Short mmCIF file of C-alpha atoms and ligand atoms in Angstrom, two decimals:
data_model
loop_
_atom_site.label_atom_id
_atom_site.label_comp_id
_atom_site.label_asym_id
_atom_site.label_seq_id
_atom_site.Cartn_x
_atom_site.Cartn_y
_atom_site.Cartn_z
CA UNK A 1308 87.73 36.78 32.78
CA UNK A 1309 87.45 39.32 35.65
CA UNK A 1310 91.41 39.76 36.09
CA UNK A 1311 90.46 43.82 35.99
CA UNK A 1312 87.85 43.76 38.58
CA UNK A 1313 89.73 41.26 41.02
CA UNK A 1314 92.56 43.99 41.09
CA UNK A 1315 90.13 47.06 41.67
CA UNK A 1316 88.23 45.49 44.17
CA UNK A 1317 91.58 45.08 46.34
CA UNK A 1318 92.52 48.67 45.05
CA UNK A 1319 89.06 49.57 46.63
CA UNK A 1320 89.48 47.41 49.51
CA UNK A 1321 92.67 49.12 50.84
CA UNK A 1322 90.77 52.90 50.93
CA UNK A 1323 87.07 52.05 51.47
CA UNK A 1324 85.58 49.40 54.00
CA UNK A 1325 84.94 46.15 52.57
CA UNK A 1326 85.95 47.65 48.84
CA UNK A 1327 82.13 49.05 48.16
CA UNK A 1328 79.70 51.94 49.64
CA UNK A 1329 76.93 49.83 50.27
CA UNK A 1330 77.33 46.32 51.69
CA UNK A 1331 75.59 44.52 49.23
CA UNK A 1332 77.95 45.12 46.05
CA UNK A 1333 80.44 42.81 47.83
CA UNK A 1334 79.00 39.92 46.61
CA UNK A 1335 79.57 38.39 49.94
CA UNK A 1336 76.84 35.73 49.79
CA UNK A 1337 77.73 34.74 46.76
CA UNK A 1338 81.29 34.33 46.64
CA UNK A 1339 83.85 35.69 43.55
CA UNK A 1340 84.39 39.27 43.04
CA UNK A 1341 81.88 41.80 41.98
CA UNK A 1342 82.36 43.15 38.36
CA UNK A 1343 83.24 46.45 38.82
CA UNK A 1344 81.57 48.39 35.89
CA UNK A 1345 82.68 50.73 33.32
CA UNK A 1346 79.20 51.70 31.61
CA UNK A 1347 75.36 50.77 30.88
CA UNK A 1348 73.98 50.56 28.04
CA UNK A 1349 70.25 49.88 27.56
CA UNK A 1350 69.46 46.49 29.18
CA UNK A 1351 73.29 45.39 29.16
CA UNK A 1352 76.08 46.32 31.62
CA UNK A 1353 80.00 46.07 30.78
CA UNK A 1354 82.85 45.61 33.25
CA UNK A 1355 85.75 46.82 33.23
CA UNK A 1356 87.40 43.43 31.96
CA UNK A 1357 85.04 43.90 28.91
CA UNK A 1358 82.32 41.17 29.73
CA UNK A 1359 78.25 42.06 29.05
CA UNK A 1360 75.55 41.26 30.79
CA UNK A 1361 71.82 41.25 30.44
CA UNK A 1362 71.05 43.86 33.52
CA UNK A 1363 67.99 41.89 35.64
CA UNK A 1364 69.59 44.28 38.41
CA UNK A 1365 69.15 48.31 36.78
CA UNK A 1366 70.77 49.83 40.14
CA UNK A 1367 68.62 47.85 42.25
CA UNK A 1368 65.35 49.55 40.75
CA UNK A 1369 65.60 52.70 39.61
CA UNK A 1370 66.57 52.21 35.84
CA UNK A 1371 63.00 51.06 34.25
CA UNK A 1372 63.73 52.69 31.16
CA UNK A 1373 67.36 50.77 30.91
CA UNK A 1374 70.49 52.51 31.03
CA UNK A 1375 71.23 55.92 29.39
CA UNK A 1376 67.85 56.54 27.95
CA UNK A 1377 67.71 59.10 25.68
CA UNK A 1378 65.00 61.34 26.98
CA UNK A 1379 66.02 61.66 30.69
CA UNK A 1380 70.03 61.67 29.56
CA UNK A 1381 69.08 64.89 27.78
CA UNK A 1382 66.69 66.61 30.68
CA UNK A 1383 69.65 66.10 32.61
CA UNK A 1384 72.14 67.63 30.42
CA UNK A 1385 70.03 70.58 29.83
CA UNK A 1386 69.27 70.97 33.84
CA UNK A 1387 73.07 70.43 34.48
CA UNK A 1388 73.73 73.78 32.13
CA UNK A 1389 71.62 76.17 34.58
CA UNK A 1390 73.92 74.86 37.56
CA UNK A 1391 74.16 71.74 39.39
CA UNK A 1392 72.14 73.11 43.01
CA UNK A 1393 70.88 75.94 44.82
CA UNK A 1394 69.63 75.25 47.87
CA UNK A 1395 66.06 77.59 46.80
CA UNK A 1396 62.81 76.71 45.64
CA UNK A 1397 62.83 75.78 41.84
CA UNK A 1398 59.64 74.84 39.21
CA UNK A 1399 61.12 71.37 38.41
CA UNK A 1400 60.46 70.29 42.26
CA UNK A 1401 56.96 72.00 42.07
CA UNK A 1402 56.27 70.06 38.37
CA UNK A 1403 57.17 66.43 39.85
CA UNK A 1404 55.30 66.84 42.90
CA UNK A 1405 52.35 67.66 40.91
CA UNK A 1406 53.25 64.50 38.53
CA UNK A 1407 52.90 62.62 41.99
CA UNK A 1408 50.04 63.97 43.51
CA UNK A 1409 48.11 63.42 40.48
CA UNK A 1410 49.03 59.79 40.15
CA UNK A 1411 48.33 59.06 43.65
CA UNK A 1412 45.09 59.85 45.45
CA UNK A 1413 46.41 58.92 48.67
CA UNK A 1414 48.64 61.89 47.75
CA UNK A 1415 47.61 65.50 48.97
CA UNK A 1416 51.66 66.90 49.07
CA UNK A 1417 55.00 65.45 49.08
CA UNK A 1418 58.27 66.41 49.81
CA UNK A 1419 61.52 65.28 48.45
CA UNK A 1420 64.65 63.86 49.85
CA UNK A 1421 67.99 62.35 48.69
CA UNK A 1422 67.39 59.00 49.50
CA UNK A 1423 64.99 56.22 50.03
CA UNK A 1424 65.87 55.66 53.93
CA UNK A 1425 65.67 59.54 54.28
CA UNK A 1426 61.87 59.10 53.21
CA UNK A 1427 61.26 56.34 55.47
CA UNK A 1428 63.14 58.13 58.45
CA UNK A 1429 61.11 61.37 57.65
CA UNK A 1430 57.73 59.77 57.41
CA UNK A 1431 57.72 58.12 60.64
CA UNK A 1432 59.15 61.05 62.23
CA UNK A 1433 55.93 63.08 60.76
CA UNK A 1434 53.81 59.73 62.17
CA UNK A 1435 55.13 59.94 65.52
CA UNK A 1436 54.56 63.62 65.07
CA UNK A 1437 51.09 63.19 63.99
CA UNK A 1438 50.13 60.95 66.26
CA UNK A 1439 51.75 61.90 69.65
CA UNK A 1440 52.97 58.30 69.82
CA UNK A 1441 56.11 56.45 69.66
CA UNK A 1442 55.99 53.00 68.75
CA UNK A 1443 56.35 51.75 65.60
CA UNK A 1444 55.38 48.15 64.20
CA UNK A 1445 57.79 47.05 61.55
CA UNK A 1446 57.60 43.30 60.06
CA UNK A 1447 60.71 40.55 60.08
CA UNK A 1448 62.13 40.40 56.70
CA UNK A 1449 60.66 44.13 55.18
CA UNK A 1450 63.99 46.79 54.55
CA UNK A 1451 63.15 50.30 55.41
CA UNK A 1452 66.50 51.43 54.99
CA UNK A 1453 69.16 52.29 57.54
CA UNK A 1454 68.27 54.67 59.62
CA UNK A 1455 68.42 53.70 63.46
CA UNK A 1456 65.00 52.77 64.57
CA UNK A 1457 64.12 50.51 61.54
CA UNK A 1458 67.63 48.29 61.89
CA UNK A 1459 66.04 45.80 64.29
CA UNK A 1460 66.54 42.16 63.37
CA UNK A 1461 63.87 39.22 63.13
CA UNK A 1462 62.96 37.39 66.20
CA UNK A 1463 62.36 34.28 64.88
CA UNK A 1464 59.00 35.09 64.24
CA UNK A 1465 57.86 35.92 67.29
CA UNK A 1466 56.50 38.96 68.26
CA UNK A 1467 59.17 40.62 70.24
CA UNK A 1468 59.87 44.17 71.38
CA UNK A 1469 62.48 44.73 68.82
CA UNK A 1470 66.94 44.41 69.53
CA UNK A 1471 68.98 46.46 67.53
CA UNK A 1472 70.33 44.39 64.23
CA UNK A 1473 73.49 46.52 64.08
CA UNK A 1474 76.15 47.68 66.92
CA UNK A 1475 76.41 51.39 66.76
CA UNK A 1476 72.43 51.61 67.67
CA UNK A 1477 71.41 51.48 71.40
CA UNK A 1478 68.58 49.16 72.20
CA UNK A 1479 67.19 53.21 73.78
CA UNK A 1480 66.33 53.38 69.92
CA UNK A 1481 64.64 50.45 69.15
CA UNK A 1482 62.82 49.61 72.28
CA UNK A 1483 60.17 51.52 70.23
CA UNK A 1484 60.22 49.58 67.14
CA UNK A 1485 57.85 46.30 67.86
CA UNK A 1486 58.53 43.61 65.39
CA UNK A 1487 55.45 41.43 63.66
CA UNK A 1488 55.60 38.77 61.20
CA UNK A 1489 54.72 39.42 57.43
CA UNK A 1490 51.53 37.89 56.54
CA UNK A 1491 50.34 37.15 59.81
CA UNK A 1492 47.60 39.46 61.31
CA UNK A 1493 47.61 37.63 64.90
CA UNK A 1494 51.12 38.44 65.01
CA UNK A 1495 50.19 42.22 64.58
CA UNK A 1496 47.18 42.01 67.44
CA UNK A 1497 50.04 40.70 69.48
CA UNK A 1498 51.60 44.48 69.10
CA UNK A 1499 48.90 46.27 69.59
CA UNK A 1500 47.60 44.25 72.94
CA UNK A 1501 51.45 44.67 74.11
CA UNK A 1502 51.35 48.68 73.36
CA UNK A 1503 48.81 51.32 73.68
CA UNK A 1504 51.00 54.12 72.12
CA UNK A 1505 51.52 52.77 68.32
CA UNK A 1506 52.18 55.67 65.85
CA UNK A 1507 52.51 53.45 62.78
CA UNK A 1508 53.06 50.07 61.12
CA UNK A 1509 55.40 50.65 58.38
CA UNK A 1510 55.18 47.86 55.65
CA UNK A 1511 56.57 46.86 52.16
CA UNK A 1512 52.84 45.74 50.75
CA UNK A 1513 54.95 44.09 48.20
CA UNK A 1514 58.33 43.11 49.87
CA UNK A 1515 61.03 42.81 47.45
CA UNK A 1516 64.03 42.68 50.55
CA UNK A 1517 63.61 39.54 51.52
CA UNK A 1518 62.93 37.93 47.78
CA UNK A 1519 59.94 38.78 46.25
CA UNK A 1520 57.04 38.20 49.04
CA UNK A 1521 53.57 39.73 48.21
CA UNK A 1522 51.04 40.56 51.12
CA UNK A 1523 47.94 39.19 50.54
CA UNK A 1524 44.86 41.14 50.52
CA UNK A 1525 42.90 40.00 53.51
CA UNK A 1526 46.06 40.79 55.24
CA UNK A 1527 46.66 44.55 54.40
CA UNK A 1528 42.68 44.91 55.25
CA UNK A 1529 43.43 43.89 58.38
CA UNK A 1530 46.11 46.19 59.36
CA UNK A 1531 44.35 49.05 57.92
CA UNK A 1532 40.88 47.92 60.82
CA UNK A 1533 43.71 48.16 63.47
CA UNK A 1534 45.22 51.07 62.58
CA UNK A 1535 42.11 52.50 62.55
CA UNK A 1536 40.54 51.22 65.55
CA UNK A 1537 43.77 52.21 67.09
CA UNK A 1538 44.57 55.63 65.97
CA UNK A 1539 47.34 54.46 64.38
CA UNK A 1540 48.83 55.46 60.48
CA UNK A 1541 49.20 52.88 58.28
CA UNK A 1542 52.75 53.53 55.82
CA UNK A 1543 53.00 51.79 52.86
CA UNK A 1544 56.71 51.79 52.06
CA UNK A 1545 56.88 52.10 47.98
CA UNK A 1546 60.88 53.03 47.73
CA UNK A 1547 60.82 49.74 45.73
CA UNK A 1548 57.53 48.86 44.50
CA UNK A 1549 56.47 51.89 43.14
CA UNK A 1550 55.97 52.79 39.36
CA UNK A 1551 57.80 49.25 39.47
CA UNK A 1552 54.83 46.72 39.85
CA UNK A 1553 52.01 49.25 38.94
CA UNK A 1554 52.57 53.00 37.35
CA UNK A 1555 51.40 53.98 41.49
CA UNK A 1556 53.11 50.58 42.90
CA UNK A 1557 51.15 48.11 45.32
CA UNK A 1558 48.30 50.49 45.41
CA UNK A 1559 47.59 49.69 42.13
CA UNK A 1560 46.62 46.27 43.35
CA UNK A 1561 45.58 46.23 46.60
CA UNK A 1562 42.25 47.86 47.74
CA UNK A 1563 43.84 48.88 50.89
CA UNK A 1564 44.76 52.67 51.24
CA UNK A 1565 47.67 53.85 53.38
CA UNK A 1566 48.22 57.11 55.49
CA UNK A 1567 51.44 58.20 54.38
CA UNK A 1568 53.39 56.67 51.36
CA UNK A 1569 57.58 56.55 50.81
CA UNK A 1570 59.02 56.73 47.23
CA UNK A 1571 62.64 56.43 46.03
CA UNK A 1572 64.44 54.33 43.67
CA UNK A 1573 62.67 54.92 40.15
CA UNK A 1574 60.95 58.12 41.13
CA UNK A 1575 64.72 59.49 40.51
CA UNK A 1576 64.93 58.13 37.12
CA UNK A 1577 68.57 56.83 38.54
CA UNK A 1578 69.16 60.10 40.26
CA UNK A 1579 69.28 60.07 44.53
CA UNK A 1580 65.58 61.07 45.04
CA UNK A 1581 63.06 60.03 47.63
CA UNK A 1582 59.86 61.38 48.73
CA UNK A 1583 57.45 60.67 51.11
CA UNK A 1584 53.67 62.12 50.71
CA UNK A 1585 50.03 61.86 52.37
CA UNK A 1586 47.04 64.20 52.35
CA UNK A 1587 47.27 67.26 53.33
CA UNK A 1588 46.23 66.80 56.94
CA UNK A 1589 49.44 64.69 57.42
CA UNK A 1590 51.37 66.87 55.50
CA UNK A 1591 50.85 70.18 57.35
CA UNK A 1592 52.08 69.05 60.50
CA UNK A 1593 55.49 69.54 58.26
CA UNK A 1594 58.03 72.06 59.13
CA UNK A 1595 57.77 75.12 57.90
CA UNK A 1596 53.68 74.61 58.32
CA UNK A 1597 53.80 72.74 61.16
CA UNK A 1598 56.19 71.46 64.08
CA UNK A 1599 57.54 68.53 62.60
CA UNK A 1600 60.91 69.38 61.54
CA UNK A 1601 63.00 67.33 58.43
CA UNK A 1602 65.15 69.32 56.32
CA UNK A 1603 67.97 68.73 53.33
CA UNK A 1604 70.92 70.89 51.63
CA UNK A 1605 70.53 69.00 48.54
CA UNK A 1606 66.59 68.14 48.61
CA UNK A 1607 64.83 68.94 45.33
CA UNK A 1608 67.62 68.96 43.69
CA UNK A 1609 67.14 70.08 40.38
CA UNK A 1610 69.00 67.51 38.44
CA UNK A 1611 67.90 64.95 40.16
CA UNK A 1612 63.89 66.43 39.75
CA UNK A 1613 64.54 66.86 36.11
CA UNK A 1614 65.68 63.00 35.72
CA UNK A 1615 62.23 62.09 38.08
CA UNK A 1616 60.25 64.17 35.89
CA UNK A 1617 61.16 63.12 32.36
CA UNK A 1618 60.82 58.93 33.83
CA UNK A 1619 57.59 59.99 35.06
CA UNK A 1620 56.10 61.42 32.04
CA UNK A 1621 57.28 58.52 29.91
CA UNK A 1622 55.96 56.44 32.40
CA UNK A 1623 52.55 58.16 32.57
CA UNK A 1624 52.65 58.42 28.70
CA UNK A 1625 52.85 54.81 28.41
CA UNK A 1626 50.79 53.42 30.35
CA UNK A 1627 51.05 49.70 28.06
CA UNK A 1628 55.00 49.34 29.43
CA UNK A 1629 53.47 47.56 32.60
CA UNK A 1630 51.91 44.83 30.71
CA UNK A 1631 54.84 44.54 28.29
CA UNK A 1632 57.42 44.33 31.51
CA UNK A 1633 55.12 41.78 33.31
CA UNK A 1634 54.45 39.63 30.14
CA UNK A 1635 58.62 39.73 29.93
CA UNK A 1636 58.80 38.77 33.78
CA UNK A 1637 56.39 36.35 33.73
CA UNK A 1638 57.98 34.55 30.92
CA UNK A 1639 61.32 34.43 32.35
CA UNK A 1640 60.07 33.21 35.46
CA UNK A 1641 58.33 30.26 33.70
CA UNK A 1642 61.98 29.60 31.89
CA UNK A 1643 63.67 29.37 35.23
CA UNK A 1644 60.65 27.23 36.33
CA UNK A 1645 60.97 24.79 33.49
CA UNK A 1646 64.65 24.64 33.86
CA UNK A 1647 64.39 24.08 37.45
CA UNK A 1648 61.90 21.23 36.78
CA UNK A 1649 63.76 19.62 33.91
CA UNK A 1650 66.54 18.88 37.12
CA UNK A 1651 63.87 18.06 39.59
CA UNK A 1652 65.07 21.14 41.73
CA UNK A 1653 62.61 23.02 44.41
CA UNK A 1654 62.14 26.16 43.22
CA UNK A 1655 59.36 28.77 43.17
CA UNK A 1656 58.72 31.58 41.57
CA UNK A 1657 56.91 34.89 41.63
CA UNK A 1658 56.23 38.27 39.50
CA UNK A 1659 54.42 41.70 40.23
CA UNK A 1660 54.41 43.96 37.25
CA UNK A 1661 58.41 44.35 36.14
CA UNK A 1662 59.05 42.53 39.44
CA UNK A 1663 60.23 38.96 39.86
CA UNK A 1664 61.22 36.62 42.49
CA UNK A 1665 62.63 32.75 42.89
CA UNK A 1666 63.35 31.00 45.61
CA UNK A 1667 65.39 27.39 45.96
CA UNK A 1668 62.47 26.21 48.09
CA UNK A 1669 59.09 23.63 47.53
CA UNK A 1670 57.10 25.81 49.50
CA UNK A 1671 55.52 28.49 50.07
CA UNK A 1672 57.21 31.74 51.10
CA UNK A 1673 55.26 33.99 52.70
CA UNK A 1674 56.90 35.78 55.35
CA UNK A 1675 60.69 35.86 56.37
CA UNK A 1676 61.15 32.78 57.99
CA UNK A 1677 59.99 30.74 55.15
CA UNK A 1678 62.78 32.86 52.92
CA UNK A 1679 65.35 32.02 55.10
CA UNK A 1680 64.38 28.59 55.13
CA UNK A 1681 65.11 28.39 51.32
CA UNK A 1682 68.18 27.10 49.58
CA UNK A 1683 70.64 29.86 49.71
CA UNK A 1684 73.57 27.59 48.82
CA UNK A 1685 71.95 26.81 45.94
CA UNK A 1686 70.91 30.25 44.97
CA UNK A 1687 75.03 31.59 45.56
CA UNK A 1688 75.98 28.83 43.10
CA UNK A 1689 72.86 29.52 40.36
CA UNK A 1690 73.78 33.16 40.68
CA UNK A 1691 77.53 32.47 40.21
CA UNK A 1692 76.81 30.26 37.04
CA UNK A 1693 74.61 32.93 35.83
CA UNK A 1694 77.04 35.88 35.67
CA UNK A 1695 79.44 33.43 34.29
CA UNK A 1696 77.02 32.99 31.00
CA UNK A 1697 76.35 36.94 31.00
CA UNK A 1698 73.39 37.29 33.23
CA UNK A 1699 73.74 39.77 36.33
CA UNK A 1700 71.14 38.21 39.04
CA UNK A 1701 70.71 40.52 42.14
CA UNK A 1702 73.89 38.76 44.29
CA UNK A 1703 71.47 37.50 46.81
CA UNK A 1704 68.51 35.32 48.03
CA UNK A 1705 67.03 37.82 49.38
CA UNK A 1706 66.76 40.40 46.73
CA UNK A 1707 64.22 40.62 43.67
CA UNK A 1708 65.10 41.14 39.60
CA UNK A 1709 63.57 43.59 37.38
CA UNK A 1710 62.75 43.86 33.56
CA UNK A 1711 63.08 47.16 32.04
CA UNK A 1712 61.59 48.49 28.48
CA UNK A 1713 64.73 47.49 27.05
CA UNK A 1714 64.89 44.17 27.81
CA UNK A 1715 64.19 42.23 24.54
CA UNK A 1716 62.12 38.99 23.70
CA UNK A 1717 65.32 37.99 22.72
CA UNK A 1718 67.44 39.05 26.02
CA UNK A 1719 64.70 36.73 28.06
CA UNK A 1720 65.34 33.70 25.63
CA UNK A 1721 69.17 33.84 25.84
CA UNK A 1722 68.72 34.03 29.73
CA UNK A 1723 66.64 31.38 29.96
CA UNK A 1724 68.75 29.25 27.99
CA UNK A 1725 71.80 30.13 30.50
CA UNK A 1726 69.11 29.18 33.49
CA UNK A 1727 69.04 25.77 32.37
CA UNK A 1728 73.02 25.04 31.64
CA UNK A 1729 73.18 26.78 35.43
CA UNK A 1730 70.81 24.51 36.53
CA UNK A 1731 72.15 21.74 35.25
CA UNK A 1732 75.31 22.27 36.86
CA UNK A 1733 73.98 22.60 40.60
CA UNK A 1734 72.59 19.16 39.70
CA UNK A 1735 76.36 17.78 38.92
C1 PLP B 1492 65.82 50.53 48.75
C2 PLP B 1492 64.78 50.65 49.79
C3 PLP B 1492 64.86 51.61 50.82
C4 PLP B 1492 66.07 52.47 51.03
O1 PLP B 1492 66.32 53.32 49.97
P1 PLP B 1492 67.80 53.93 49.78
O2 PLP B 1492 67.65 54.86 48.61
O3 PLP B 1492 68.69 52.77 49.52
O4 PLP B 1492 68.15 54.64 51.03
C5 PLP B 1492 63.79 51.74 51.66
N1 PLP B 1492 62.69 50.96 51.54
C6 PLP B 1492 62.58 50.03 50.58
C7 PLP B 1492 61.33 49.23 50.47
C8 PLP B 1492 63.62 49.83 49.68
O5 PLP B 1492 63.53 48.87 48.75
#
């Protein structure tokens, strides 16, 4: 059944470290071999050994409209005619920024990137800037990707001057990065009594890298009195969550207004593109306009701007999708519930927008402790039974699933029905 894939992933292994370009695709915590793909198609991937699947993964965000939809395959092809890059200003960049700031009224300018973790890296480079400070406060369990400072690993929820998560980064890097605990505004205090010279707190207000785990209201409030009463920015990290749980992400939920916002994954339309934006008092300290300096050969590409552009306007032209996608997600969620139940198996479930999470646990999970404390044995085994009946789950606990427009009534029913077999079986 994955006979092709099994021989291309030692094919890969032999010239590229661990077989895949991002660690993830390894399937490590699962176990088996990842199905290497040969094309998307709407809501369904195929592998190269011919199987489908129903795609609850869509490149790990970006694809809300499904694979190879029609409107941004064709503003690519027509972009890709005029040349693939030229390193100068073009309209498309100027055109999607607009698109942004006019979504976003936390939102003054924006610049593009490549890359999610290039936003992240940029905007607290700009913070620090801003600021004149050099601490950052980053919370246990929340993925900023992997750029030096933000690689610092959970200390067992306590509040702990941050150690480096990954050899190859000198503790010299993170001794600035302070690590809190999601959900837990004490925890936060704790940072801010321990530090006078706090630039940020950088936060996914909806995490989706440690399973789905929303902040809760009270919560964001609070870090937005001590940022303020410290002269500190507040970033809301939106790589994932934005134009994913809302059309403008967490801040279409939450009351709470962030400094300085980071955008990647759908913003590209599948295409590398990050950005990271604030007003314009932020924004000028910026090189060329101010002193700040971030820079990229490729940023703006116009390819991957025509791709943003064309999702965004069918996003912003349809502004119905979201309650469609969480109607779908929601309903899926109760499936896996009911399944779960019918074997008398913890589980727990959550959904923001085309968002959802589960986790193998009977309680509560509300930072990353309680995550980890979940049944990830469990989880490897569901997921493994899953792709068996044609479902590709994200291949870990710790990662949340997405619906796209694509995915039918139909699609949801089918995968439900797998979710109970699978769950059966983890109770044999
Ligand atoms: C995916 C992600 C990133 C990193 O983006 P890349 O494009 O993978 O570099 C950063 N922050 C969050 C919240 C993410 O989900």
């Amino acid at each position: 059944m994955f006979e092709n894939s099994i021989k291309a992933f030692k094919e890969a292994y032999n010239v590229i470290p661990g077989g895949v370009d991002s660690p993830v695709r390894a399937f490590s915590s699962v176990g088996g071999t990842p199905p290497f793909i040969d094309r998307g198609e709407g809501a369904y991937l195929f592998d190269i050994d011919g199987n489908k699947y129903i795609d609850y993964v869509q490149s790990w965000g970006p694809l809300i409209f499904g694979h190879c939809d029609r409107d941004i395959e064709n503003a690519v092809l027509d972009r890709v005619k005029k040349g693939l890059s030229f390193g100068a200003p073009t309209n498309v960049e100027t055109e999607l920024a607009k698109e942004i700031v006019s979504l976003f009224d936390t939102i003054d300018k924006v610049r593009f990137v490549s890359s999610g973790t290039e936003a992240v890296m940029s905007a607290l480079r700009l913070a620090r800037g801003f600021s004149g400070k050099d601490d950052i406060v980053k919370f246990a369990g929340c993925y900023h990707g992997h750029s030096d400072s933000l690689l610092v690993q959970a200390g067992s929820g306590a509040v702990t001057f941050g150690s480096p998560s990954s050899p190859g980064v000198p503790e010299d890097l993170t001794k600035h990065t302070l690590l809190a605990t999601y959900n837990d505004l004490d925890s936060v205090k704790k940072c801010f009594e321990d530090s006078d010279n706090i630039a940020c707190i950088i936060i996914e207000p909806i995490a989706g890298n440690m399973g789905l785990v929303p902040a809760n209201e009270k919560f964001l409030e609070g870090l937005r009195e001590l940022c303020d009463k410290n002269g500190a920015l507040l970033i809301f990290d939106e790589v994932m969550s934005g134009f994913r749980a809302t059309l403008t992400g967490a801040q279409g939920i939450t009351k709470v207004k962030p400094d300085i916002v980071t955008l990647g994954k759908v913003i590209g339309g599948g295409m590398p593109v990050g950005a990271f934006g604030a007003r314009s008092e932020i924004m000028s300290y910026l090189s060329p306009e101010g002193p700040v300096y971030q820079a990229g050969t490729l940023s703006g590409n116009p390819v991957a701007m025509s791709a943003g552009l064309a999702s965004l306007k069918k996003l912003k032209s349809n502004p119905s999708i979201y309650v469609d996608l969480g109607a779908k997600a929601k309903r899926l969620m109760q499936g896996f519930q009911a399944a779960a139940d019918a074997e008398e198996i913890p589980f727990i479930t959550d959904v923001r927008g085309s968002m959802f999470g589960f986790f193998f646990s009977a309680n509560e999970v509300k930072d990353f402790t309680d995550a980890q404390n979940s049944d990830t044995e469990a989880f490897a085994k569901f997921h493994q039974e899953m792709l068996k009946r044609g479902v590709y789950l994200a291949c870990s606990a710790y990662e949340t699933g997405f619906i796209s427009t694509v995915t039918t009534d139909e699609d949801i029913e089918n995968t439900i029905i797998a979710a109970y077999e699978a769950m059966r079986s983890l109770r044999d």
